[in-house]
Coordinates of C-alpha atoms in Angstrom, one line a residue:
M3 CA 129.8 88.3 98.9
I4 CA 130.4 92.0 99.4
K5 CA 133.3 93.3 101.5
I6 CA 131.9 94.3 104.9
P7 CA 134.0 96.9 106.8
P8 CA 134.9 95.9 110.4
Q9 CA 132.5 97.0 113.2
P10 CA 134.0 99.7 115.4
P11 CA 134.9 98.6 118.9
V12 CA 132.4 99.3 121.6
N13 CA 134.6 101.9 123.3
E14 CA 134.8 103.9 120.0
L15 CA 131.1 104.1 119.3
N16 CA 129.6 107.6 118.9
V17 CA 126.5 108.3 120.9
L18 CA 124.1 111.2 120.6
V19 CA 121.6 112.1 123.3
I20 CA 118.9 114.6 122.3
D21 CA 116.9 115.9 125.3
G22 CA 116.2 119.3 126.8
Q23 CA 116.5 118.1 130.4
S24 CA 120.1 118.0 131.8
L25 CA 119.1 115.3 134.4
V26 CA 118.1 113.0 131.6
Q27 CA 121.3 113.7 129.7
D28 CA 123.4 113.0 132.8
T29 CA 121.5 109.7 133.6
I30 CA 122.1 108.3 130.1
K31 CA 125.6 109.6 129.8
S32 CA 126.7 108.1 133.1
A33 CA 125.2 104.7 132.1
F34 CA 127.2 104.7 128.8
L35 CA 130.4 105.7 130.7
E36 CA 130.0 102.7 133.0
L37 CA 129.9 100.5 129.9
G38 CA 133.2 102.0 128.7
I39 CA 131.7 104.3 126.1
E40 CA 133.0 107.8 126.4
N41 CA 132.1 109.4 123.0
V42 CA 128.7 110.6 124.2
R43 CA 127.5 114.0 123.0
C44 CA 124.3 115.8 124.2
A45 CA 122.1 118.2 122.3
Q46 CA 119.4 120.3 124.0
N47 CA 117.5 121.0 120.8
A48 CA 117.0 119.7 117.2
F49 CA 119.1 122.5 115.6
Y50 CA 122.2 121.5 117.5
A51 CA 121.6 117.8 117.0
L52 CA 121.4 118.2 113.3
R53 CA 124.6 120.3 113.3
L54 CA 126.4 117.5 115.1
C55 CA 125.1 114.9 112.6
E56 CA 126.6 116.9 109.8
H57 CA 130.0 116.2 111.1
I58 CA 129.8 113.0 113.1
S59 CA 128.4 109.6 112.2
F60 CA 126.6 108.4 115.3
D61 CA 126.1 104.7 116.0
I62 CA 123.5 105.1 118.7
I63 CA 121.0 108.0 118.9
L64 CA 118.6 108.6 121.8
V65 CA 115.9 111.3 121.0
A66 CA 113.3 112.7 123.3
F67 CA 109.8 113.6 122.1
D68 CA 109.6 116.9 124.0
V69 CA 112.5 118.8 122.4
R70 CA 110.3 121.8 122.6
S71 CA 112.7 124.6 121.7
D72 CA 112.4 124.1 117.9
K73 CA 110.8 120.8 116.8
D74 CA 109.6 117.7 118.6
G75 CA 111.5 114.4 118.6
F76 CA 109.1 112.8 116.1
N77 CA 109.8 115.4 113.5
L78 CA 113.5 115.4 114.3
L79 CA 113.8 111.6 114.0
E80 CA 111.9 111.7 110.7
E81 CA 114.3 114.4 109.3
M82 CA 117.4 112.5 110.5
R83 CA 116.2 109.4 108.6
F84 CA 115.5 111.5 105.5
K85 CA 118.9 113.1 105.5
G86 CA 120.7 109.8 105.9
Y87 CA 121.9 110.3 109.4
I88 CA 120.2 107.0 110.5
A89 CA 121.1 103.8 108.7
K90 CA 120.0 100.2 109.4
T91 CA 123.2 99.8 111.5
T92 CA 122.3 102.8 113.7
S93 CA 120.5 102.0 117.0
V94 CA 117.7 104.4 117.8
V95 CA 115.9 104.9 121.1
F96 CA 112.9 107.2 121.5
L97 CA 112.3 108.8 124.9
S98 CA 109.0 110.2 126.1
A99 CA 106.9 110.8 129.2
D100 CA 103.9 110.8 126.9
T101 CA 102.5 107.3 126.3
S102 CA 99.2 108.3 124.6
A103 CA 98.0 105.9 122.0
E104 CA 98.3 108.6 119.3
L105 CA 102.0 109.2 120.0
V106 CA 102.9 105.6 120.5
N107 CA 101.2 104.7 117.1
C108 CA 103.2 107.4 115.4
V109 CA 106.5 106.3 117.0
I110 CA 105.9 102.7 116.1
E111 CA 105.8 103.7 112.4
L112 CA 109.3 105.2 112.7
Q113 CA 110.5 101.8 114.0
P114 CA 113.0 102.8 116.7
D115 CA 115.0 100.0 118.3
D116 CA 113.5 100.8 121.7
F117 CA 111.1 103.1 123.5
W118 CA 111.9 104.4 127.0
V119 CA 109.3 106.0 129.2
K120 CA 110.5 108.9 131.3
P121 CA 111.4 109.4 134.1
L122 CA 114.4 107.1 133.6
D123 CA 115.9 104.7 136.1
K124 CA 119.7 104.5 135.8
S125 CA 120.0 100.8 136.5
R126 CA 117.3 100.0 134.0
V127 CA 118.9 102.3 131.4
A128 CA 122.2 100.4 131.8
Q129 CA 120.5 97.1 131.2
R130 CA 118.7 98.2 128.1
I131 CA 121.8 99.9 126.7
N132 CA 123.7 96.6 127.2
Y133 CA 121.0 94.7 125.3
I134 CA 121.0 97.2 122.4
L135 CA 124.8 96.9 122.1
K136 CA 124.6 93.1 122.0
V137 CA 122.0 93.2 119.2
K138 CA 124.0 95.8 117.3
S139 CA 127.2 93.7 117.5
Q140 CA 125.5 90.4 116.5
L141 CA 123.5 91.8 113.6
Y142 CA 126.0 94.3 112.3
R143 CA 127.1 92.4 109.2
L144 CA 123.5 91.4 108.3
N145 CA 122.2 95.0 108.7
Y146 CA 125.1 96.4 106.7
C147 CA 124.3 94.1 103.7
F148 CA 120.6 95.1 103.9
D149 CA 121.6 98.8 104.0
Q150 CA 123.6 98.3 100.8
E151 CA 120.6 96.4 99.2
E152 CA 122.8 93.3 98.9
Y153 CA 119.8 91.1 99.6
P154 CA 121.3 87.7 98.5
S155 CA 124.3 88.3 100.8
A156 CA 122.1 89.3 103.6
I157 CA 120.0 86.1 103.3
Y158 CA 123.2 84.0 103.2
L159 CA 124.5 85.6 106.4
A160 CA 121.1 85.3 108.1
Q161 CA 120.8 81.6 107.3
R162 CA 124.2 81.0 108.8
Q163 CA 123.3 82.9 111.9
L164 CA 120.1 80.9 112.3
Q165 CA 122.3 77.8 112.7
D166 CA 124.1 79.3 115.7
A167 CA 122.2 78.4 118.8
S168 CA 124.0 81.1 120.8
L169 CA 122.1 83.7 118.8
A170 CA 118.6 82.2 119.5
Q171 CA 117.4 85.4 121.2
Y172 CA 118.1 87.3 118.0
Y173 CA 116.3 84.8 115.7
P174 CA 113.1 87.0 115.3
Q175 CA 115.2 90.0 114.1
I176 CA 117.2 87.8 111.7
N177 CA 114.1 86.2 110.3
R178 CA 112.4 89.6 109.8
L179 CA 115.3 90.7 107.6
I180 CA 115.2 87.5 105.6
G181 CA 111.5 88.1 104.9
R182 CA 112.1 91.7 103.8
C183 CA 115.0 90.6 101.5
L184 CA 112.8 88.0 99.8
F185 CA 110.1 90.5 99.3
N186 CA 112.5 93.1 97.9
L187 CA 113.8 90.5 95.5
Q188 CA 110.2 89.9 94.4
E189 CA 110.5 86.2 95.3
Y190 CA 106.9 86.3 96.5
A191 CA 106.2 82.5 96.4
D192 CA 109.4 81.9 98.5
A193 CA 108.4 84.7 100.8
E194 CA 105.0 83.2 101.3
A195 CA 106.4 79.8 102.2
F196 CA 108.9 81.5 104.5
Y197 CA 106.3 83.5 106.4
R198 CA 104.0 80.4 106.7
Q199 CA 106.9 78.5 108.3
L200 CA 107.6 81.4 110.7
L201 CA 103.9 81.4 111.8
K202 CA 104.5 78.0 113.4
Q203 CA 107.1 79.6 115.7
Y204 CA 106.0 83.3 116.1
D205 CA 102.8 85.3 116.4
Y206 CA 104.4 88.6 115.7
G207 CA 102.3 91.1 113.7
W208 CA 105.1 91.7 111.2
V209 CA 105.1 87.9 110.3
V210 CA 101.4 88.0 109.4
V211 CA 101.6 91.3 107.6
G212 CA 104.6 89.9 105.6
L213 CA 102.4 87.0 104.6
L214 CA 99.5 89.3 103.6
R215 CA 101.8 91.4 101.4
T216 CA 103.1 88.2 99.6
L217 CA 99.5 86.9 99.1
L218 CA 98.4 90.2 97.6
K219 CA 101.3 90.3 95.2
Q220 CA 100.3 86.8 94.0
D221 CA 96.6 87.9 93.7
K222 CA 95.5 85.3 96.3
I223 CA 92.7 87.6 97.2
E224 CA 90.4 85.4 99.2
Q225 CA 93.2 84.2 101.6
A226 CA 94.6 87.7 101.8
M227 CA 91.3 89.4 102.8
T228 CA 90.5 86.8 105.5
L229 CA 94.0 87.4 106.9
A230 CA 93.5 91.2 106.7
D231 CA 90.3 91.1 108.7
D232 CA 92.1 89.6 111.6
L233 CA 95.1 91.9 111.3
L234 CA 93.0 95.0 111.5
E235 CA 92.0 94.0 115.0
R236 CA 95.6 93.8 116.1
D237 CA 97.4 96.8 117.5
D238 CA 100.8 95.6 116.4
A239 CA 99.7 95.2 112.7
R240 CA 96.9 97.6 112.1
F241 CA 98.8 100.4 110.4
A242 CA 100.9 98.1 108.2
T243 CA 97.8 96.4 107.2
Y244 CA 96.0 99.6 106.2
D245 CA 99.0 100.7 104.1
T246 CA 99.4 97.3 102.5
L247 CA 95.7 97.1 101.5
T248 CA 95.7 100.7 100.3
E249 CA 98.7 100.0 98.1
Y250 CA 96.9 96.9 96.7
Y251 CA 93.7 98.7 95.9
I252 CA 95.5 101.6 94.2
D253 CA 97.4 99.1 92.1
K254 CA 94.0 97.7 91.1
E255 CA 92.6 101.2 90.5
N256 CA 90.0 100.8 93.2
Y257 CA 90.5 104.3 94.5
E258 CA 87.3 104.5 96.6
K259 CA 88.3 101.5 98.7
G260 CA 91.9 102.7 99.0
Y261 CA 90.6 106.1 100.2
E262 CA 88.4 104.5 102.9
L263 CA 91.4 102.6 104.3
I264 CA 93.9 105.4 104.3
K265 CA 91.5 107.7 106.1
E266 CA 91.2 105.2 108.9
A267 CA 95.0 104.9 109.2
S268 CA 95.4 108.7 109.2
K269 CA 93.1 109.0 112.2
L270 CA 95.1 106.5 114.2
A271 CA 98.5 107.9 113.5
P272 CA 98.0 111.6 112.5
R273 CA 101.6 112.7 112.3
N274 CA 102.3 110.7 109.1
I275 CA 102.4 113.5 106.5
Q276 CA 102.9 111.2 103.5
R277 CA 99.7 109.4 104.5
H278 CA 97.8 112.7 104.7
R279 CA 99.1 113.5 101.3
K280 CA 97.8 110.2 99.9
A281 CA 94.5 110.9 101.5
W282 CA 94.3 114.3 99.9
D283 CA 95.1 112.8 96.4
L284 CA 92.5 110.1 96.9
A285 CA 89.9 112.6 98.2
R286 CA 90.1 114.6 95.0
L287 CA 89.8 111.5 92.9
N288 CA 86.7 110.5 94.9
H289 CA 85.1 113.9 94.7
D290 CA 85.3 114.5 98.5
P291 CA 86.0 118.2 98.9
F292 CA 85.6 118.1 102.7
G293 CA 88.1 115.2 102.8
Q294 CA 90.5 117.3 100.7
Y295 CA 90.2 120.2 103.1
T296 CA 90.7 118.0 106.2
A297 CA 93.8 116.4 104.7
T298 CA 95.5 119.6 103.7
Q299 CA 94.7 121.1 107.2
N300 CA 96.3 118.0 108.8
M301 CA 99.3 118.3 106.6
A302 CA 99.9 121.9 107.5
K303 CA 99.3 121.2 111.2
Y304 CA 101.5 118.2 111.7
A305 CA 104.3 119.4 109.3
K306 CA 104.9 122.5 111.4
N307 CA 108.7 122.8 112.2
S308 CA 109.3 119.5 110.4
I309 CA 111.2 118.8 107.2
H310 CA 107.9 118.8 105.3
D311 CA 107.0 122.4 106.4
T312 CA 106.8 124.7 103.4
P313 CA 104.6 127.7 102.4
D314 CA 103.0 125.5 99.8
L315 CA 101.1 123.6 102.5
Q316 CA 99.3 126.8 103.5
L317 CA 98.5 127.5 99.9
N318 CA 97.0 124.0 99.6
V319 CA 94.7 124.6 102.6
I320 CA 93.4 127.7 100.9
R321 CA 92.9 125.9 97.6
S322 CA 91.0 123.0 99.1
G323 CA 88.9 125.5 101.1
I324 CA 87.9 127.3 97.9
D325 CA 87.1 123.9 96.3
L326 CA 84.9 123.1 99.3
A327 CA 83.2 126.5 99.1
S328 CA 82.0 125.7 95.6
T329 CA 80.1 122.6 96.8
V330 CA 78.3 123.8 99.9
S331 CA 75.3 126.0 100.6
S332 CA 75.5 129.8 100.2
T333 CA 75.7 130.4 104.0
Q334 CA 78.5 127.9 104.4
A335 CA 80.3 129.2 101.3
Q336 CA 80.3 132.7 102.6
K337 CA 81.9 131.7 105.9
L338 CA 84.5 129.5 104.1
L339 CA 85.4 132.3 101.6
A340 CA 85.8 134.8 104.4
E341 CA 88.1 132.5 106.2
M342 CA 90.1 131.8 103.0
E343 CA 90.5 135.5 102.3
R344 CA 91.9 136.0 105.8
K345 CA 94.4 133.1 105.1
V346 CA 95.4 134.8 101.9
T347 CA 96.0 138.1 103.7
K348 CA 98.1 136.4 106.4
F349 CA 100.1 134.4 103.7
Q350 CA 100.9 137.7 102.0
Q351 CA 102.0 139.2 105.2
D352 CA 104.2 136.2 106.1
F353 CA 105.8 135.9 102.7
T354 CA 105.9 139.4 101.3
H355 CA 109.7 139.0 100.7
V356 CA 109.1 135.9 98.4
N357 CA 108.3 136.8 94.8
D358 CA 107.8 133.2 93.8
F359 CA 104.2 133.2 95.1
K360 CA 103.0 136.2 93.1
S361 CA 101.4 134.0 90.4
Q362 CA 99.8 131.6 92.8
L363 CA 98.3 134.4 94.9
T364 CA 96.9 136.0 91.7
V365 CA 95.1 132.7 90.8
L366 CA 93.8 132.4 94.3
Q367 CA 92.4 135.9 94.3
A368 CA 90.7 135.2 90.9
R369 CA 89.1 132.1 92.3
L370 CA 87.8 134.0 95.4
L371 CA 86.4 136.7 93.2
T372 CA 84.6 134.2 91.0
L373 CA 82.9 132.5 93.9
G374 CA 82.0 136.0 95.2
D375 CA 80.2 136.7 91.9
N376 CA 82.9 139.0 90.6
K377 CA 83.8 137.1 87.4
K378 CA 84.7 140.2 85.4
Q379 CA 87.5 141.1 87.9
A380 CA 88.6 137.5 88.1
E381 CA 88.9 137.3 84.3
E382 CA 91.1 140.4 84.3
L383 CA 93.4 138.9 86.8
M384 CA 93.7 135.7 84.8
Q385 CA 94.7 137.4 81.6
T386 CA 98.4 137.1 82.5
Q387 CA 98.2 133.5 83.7
G388 CA 97.8 131.5 80.5
E389 CA 101.1 129.5 80.5
V390 CA 101.9 126.3 82.4
N391 CA 105.0 127.2 84.5
S392 CA 107.1 124.0 84.5
W393 CA 109.0 125.3 87.6
H394 CA 105.7 125.5 89.5
S395 CA 104.2 122.5 91.2
V396 CA 101.4 120.4 89.7
E397 CA 99.2 122.0 92.4
D398 CA 100.0 125.5 91.1
N399 CA 99.1 124.6 87.6
L400 CA 96.0 122.6 88.6
D401 CA 94.7 125.7 90.5
K402 CA 95.1 127.7 87.3
V403 CA 93.0 125.1 85.5
K404 CA 90.2 125.6 88.0
A405 CA 90.5 129.4 87.8
F406 CA 90.2 129.5 84.0
H407 CA 87.3 127.1 84.1
E408 CA 85.5 129.1 86.7
V409 CA 85.7 132.3 84.7
G410 CA 84.3 130.5 81.7
Q411 CA 87.6 130.1 79.7
R412 CA 87.2 126.4 79.3
E413 CA 89.4 125.9 76.3
Q414 CA 92.3 127.5 78.1
S415 CA 91.6 125.3 81.1
L416 CA 91.6 122.1 79.0
A417 CA 94.8 123.2 77.2
I418 CA 96.7 123.6 80.5
L419 CA 95.4 120.2 81.6
D420 CA 96.8 118.6 78.5
R421 CA 100.2 120.2 79.0
M422 CA 100.2 119.1 82.7
K423 CA 100.4 115.5 81.7
E424 CA 104.1 116.2 80.9
Q425 CA 104.7 116.9 84.6
I426 CA 103.6 113.5 85.7
H427 CA 106.3 110.8 85.5
G428 CA 106.8 107.4 87.0
N429 CA 104.6 104.8 88.6
E430 CA 104.8 106.0 92.2
F431 CA 101.5 106.3 94.1
A432 CA 101.3 110.1 93.8
N433 CA 102.0 110.1 90.1
Q434 CA 99.6 107.3 89.4
V435 CA 96.7 108.9 91.3
M436 CA 97.5 112.4 89.9
S437 CA 97.6 111.1 86.4
E438 CA 94.2 109.5 86.9
Y439 CA 92.8 112.7 88.5
I440 CA 94.0 114.8 85.5
D441 CA 92.3 112.4 83.1
Q442 CA 89.1 112.7 85.2
E443 CA 89.3 116.5 85.3
R444 CA 89.8 116.5 81.5
I445 CA 86.6 114.6 80.9
E446 CA 84.5 116.4 83.5
R447 CA 85.6 119.9 82.5
S448 CA 84.9 119.1 78.9
E449 CA 81.3 118.0 79.7
I450 CA 80.4 120.1 82.7
H451 CA 80.8 123.8 82.5
H452 CA 80.0 124.9 86.0
N453 CA 80.8 124.1 89.6
P454 CA 78.3 122.2 91.9
K455 CA 77.1 125.4 93.6
E456 CA 76.3 127.0 90.3
L457 CA 74.6 123.9 88.9
A458 CA 72.4 123.6 92.0
E459 CA 71.4 127.3 91.7
M460 CA 70.5 126.9 88.0
A461 CA 68.6 123.7 88.8
S462 CA 66.6 125.6 91.5
I463 CA 65.5 128.2 88.9
H464 CA 64.4 125.4 86.5
Y465 CA 62.5 123.7 89.3
K466 CA 60.6 126.9 90.2
N467 CA 59.6 127.2 86.6
K468 CA 58.5 123.6 86.5
R469 CA 61.2 122.6 84.1
F470 CA 62.0 119.3 85.9
A471 CA 64.0 117.5 83.1
P472 CA 66.7 120.2 82.9
A473 CA 66.7 120.6 86.7
Y474 CA 67.4 116.8 86.9
K475 CA 70.2 117.0 84.4
L476 CA 71.9 119.9 86.1
L477 CA 71.6 118.2 89.5
T478 CA 73.0 114.9 88.2
Q479 CA 76.0 116.8 87.0
A480 CA 76.4 118.5 90.4
M481 CA 76.1 115.1 92.0
Q482 CA 78.9 113.8 89.7
L483 CA 81.2 116.5 91.0
A484 CA 80.1 116.3 94.6
P485 CA 78.7 112.8 95.1
K486 CA 78.8 113.1 99.0
N487 CA 76.9 116.4 99.2
P488 CA 73.6 115.8 101.1
N489 CA 72.1 119.1 100.0
I490 CA 72.5 118.2 96.4
G491 CA 71.1 114.7 97.1
L492 CA 68.0 116.2 98.7
S493 CA 67.5 118.6 95.8
L494 CA 67.8 115.7 93.4
L495 CA 65.3 113.7 95.4
K496 CA 62.9 116.6 95.3
V497 CA 63.1 116.8 91.5
L498 CA 62.7 113.0 91.2
A499 CA 59.5 113.2 93.3
R500 CA 58.0 115.7 90.8
I501 CA 59.1 113.6 87.8
A502 CA 57.6 110.5 89.3
Q503 CA 54.4 112.3 89.9
D504 CA 54.2 113.7 86.3
E505 CA 55.5 110.9 84.1
G506 CA 57.2 108.2 86.3
L507 CA 60.9 107.4 86.6
N508 CA 62.9 105.8 83.8
E509 CA 65.8 103.4 84.5
E510 CA 68.4 106.1 84.6
Q511 CA 66.4 108.1 87.1
K512 CA 65.8 105.0 89.2
S513 CA 69.5 104.5 89.4
G514 CA 69.9 108.2 90.5
L515 CA 67.2 107.6 93.2
K516 CA 69.2 104.6 94.5
H517 CA 72.3 106.7 94.8
C518 CA 70.4 109.5 96.6
K519 CA 69.0 107.0 99.1
S520 CA 72.5 105.5 99.7
L521 CA 74.0 109.0 100.2
L522 CA 71.4 110.3 102.5
K523 CA 71.3 107.1 104.6
T524 CA 74.8 107.8 106.0
A525 CA 74.6 111.7 105.9
E526 CA 74.2 113.8 109.0
L527 CA 70.8 115.5 108.3
T528 CA 68.9 118.0 110.4
A529 CA 65.4 117.1 111.7
Q530 CA 63.9 119.3 108.9
Q531 CA 66.0 117.6 106.2
K532 CA 65.0 114.1 107.5
L533 CA 61.4 115.2 107.3
K534 CA 61.8 116.4 103.7
Q535 CA 63.7 113.2 102.7
A536 CA 60.8 111.1 104.1
Q537 CA 58.2 113.2 102.2
Y538 CA 60.0 112.9 98.9
I539 CA 60.6 109.2 99.1
D540 CA 57.0 108.6 100.2
A541 CA 55.8 110.7 97.2
I542 CA 58.0 108.7 94.8
S543 CA 56.9 105.4 96.3
Q544 CA 53.2 106.3 95.9
H545 CA 53.5 107.4 92.3
N546 CA 55.6 104.4 91.4
T547 CA 53.1 102.0 93.0
S548 CA 50.1 103.7 91.3
R549 CA 51.8 103.3 87.9
S550 CA 52.8 99.7 88.3

């Protein structure tokens, strides 16, 4: 059993109230004073709150969402956790007048001890503070062991506390920590039995999610999926279920299913930057350039003024915008490229004093020139960009891979991809997905020498000259790179109609037809596109019927 330091007396607890409204500060402070707690400090903004946390270890922290002067309370709370200012033994209360589903979903993910809706009632505040202090006192030793990752000790203490009838109101919190300890110890069978026993007493979402996680770790898939279907209907378990299933599908290398799940979770709780990052990684792996662009935009939007906010997020929006421009129609591409050029100009204005971005901006300029049919100028810019810079991010070097490939220097592009594998270490989600993506890029850039837009344009020339076989080959390559692009799907359907008319479809082409139908069934098509789709399918059906 580890040595646990004594809990500080109640009158020596340090309290931090972070709220821009002096009335709220006074209400909370007076409630603590009535309970004999005098060490209450107030901060009107995030900057001052963080400065206080650098010098004082707070036992109770109350943070308002609308700390508008520098960053909101959600971002502040996330940063305080990241910097270690909030431990398991710290009590956290979130304050907000906003009770919208989006905000509440995001706050739930940060797991505060309580959520108070403003305006505050002083008598109600005193009651809730008193309850928090009791929980803090009773569970102090247990939470301390968990914080120190002394899980066997935590389980021992928890089991003793469960034998104390006077602690009955705290049994749910105690049991929750036991389940987390068993899972962290990888005792999955014991954890499953534990959660099944708990289900006879409680119907909390965390109990069923805990059971789901243990079932998946033991590959009891049928039971797990039945449970997951029910959990996705529950507000108190939906996010944890999405994340748990995503983790499972990624482990099983089912990246398409993992991507579908994480997109849904990102819509419900959009402030979670790490989830958007995962969605971006999976969008790339699933050839969804629009999904990439959406994820990077969300990251840049919700990271503003947070600990995640860096210039790289703006660069990633530009990169994904260029990627998207290479897959859409000429009209859409022109609009996107014009927008990305404006973003590059603004980035240069905002960060003219930073030399670190010179190489990244050169690569972006080259990519923009290539898509604007100025390959010669792009090639000249890329002459000084041949090396993998180990101090640059994977994203910087990956952008260089794309730029070299787009100007036709494919060997240089593949050489950089090979060297990039050295930057990927560990089995974490991001590294696992990025390693898979680099392998995918290596294969596709070896076999396919153009982007989807170029492939579609070349296929159009072949089609006009009645060379349907090469047109089909080019469009299947374009479809491989952009499998969700309805314009490419329609073009491929058009070519298949002519091949069916001239010689009939072989098995590979029938498979391609099936994919086209599946894509276009869920795509948002104009009335004209729907008419063309019906005409092509009808033509294929007639010729297939006449040949059978």
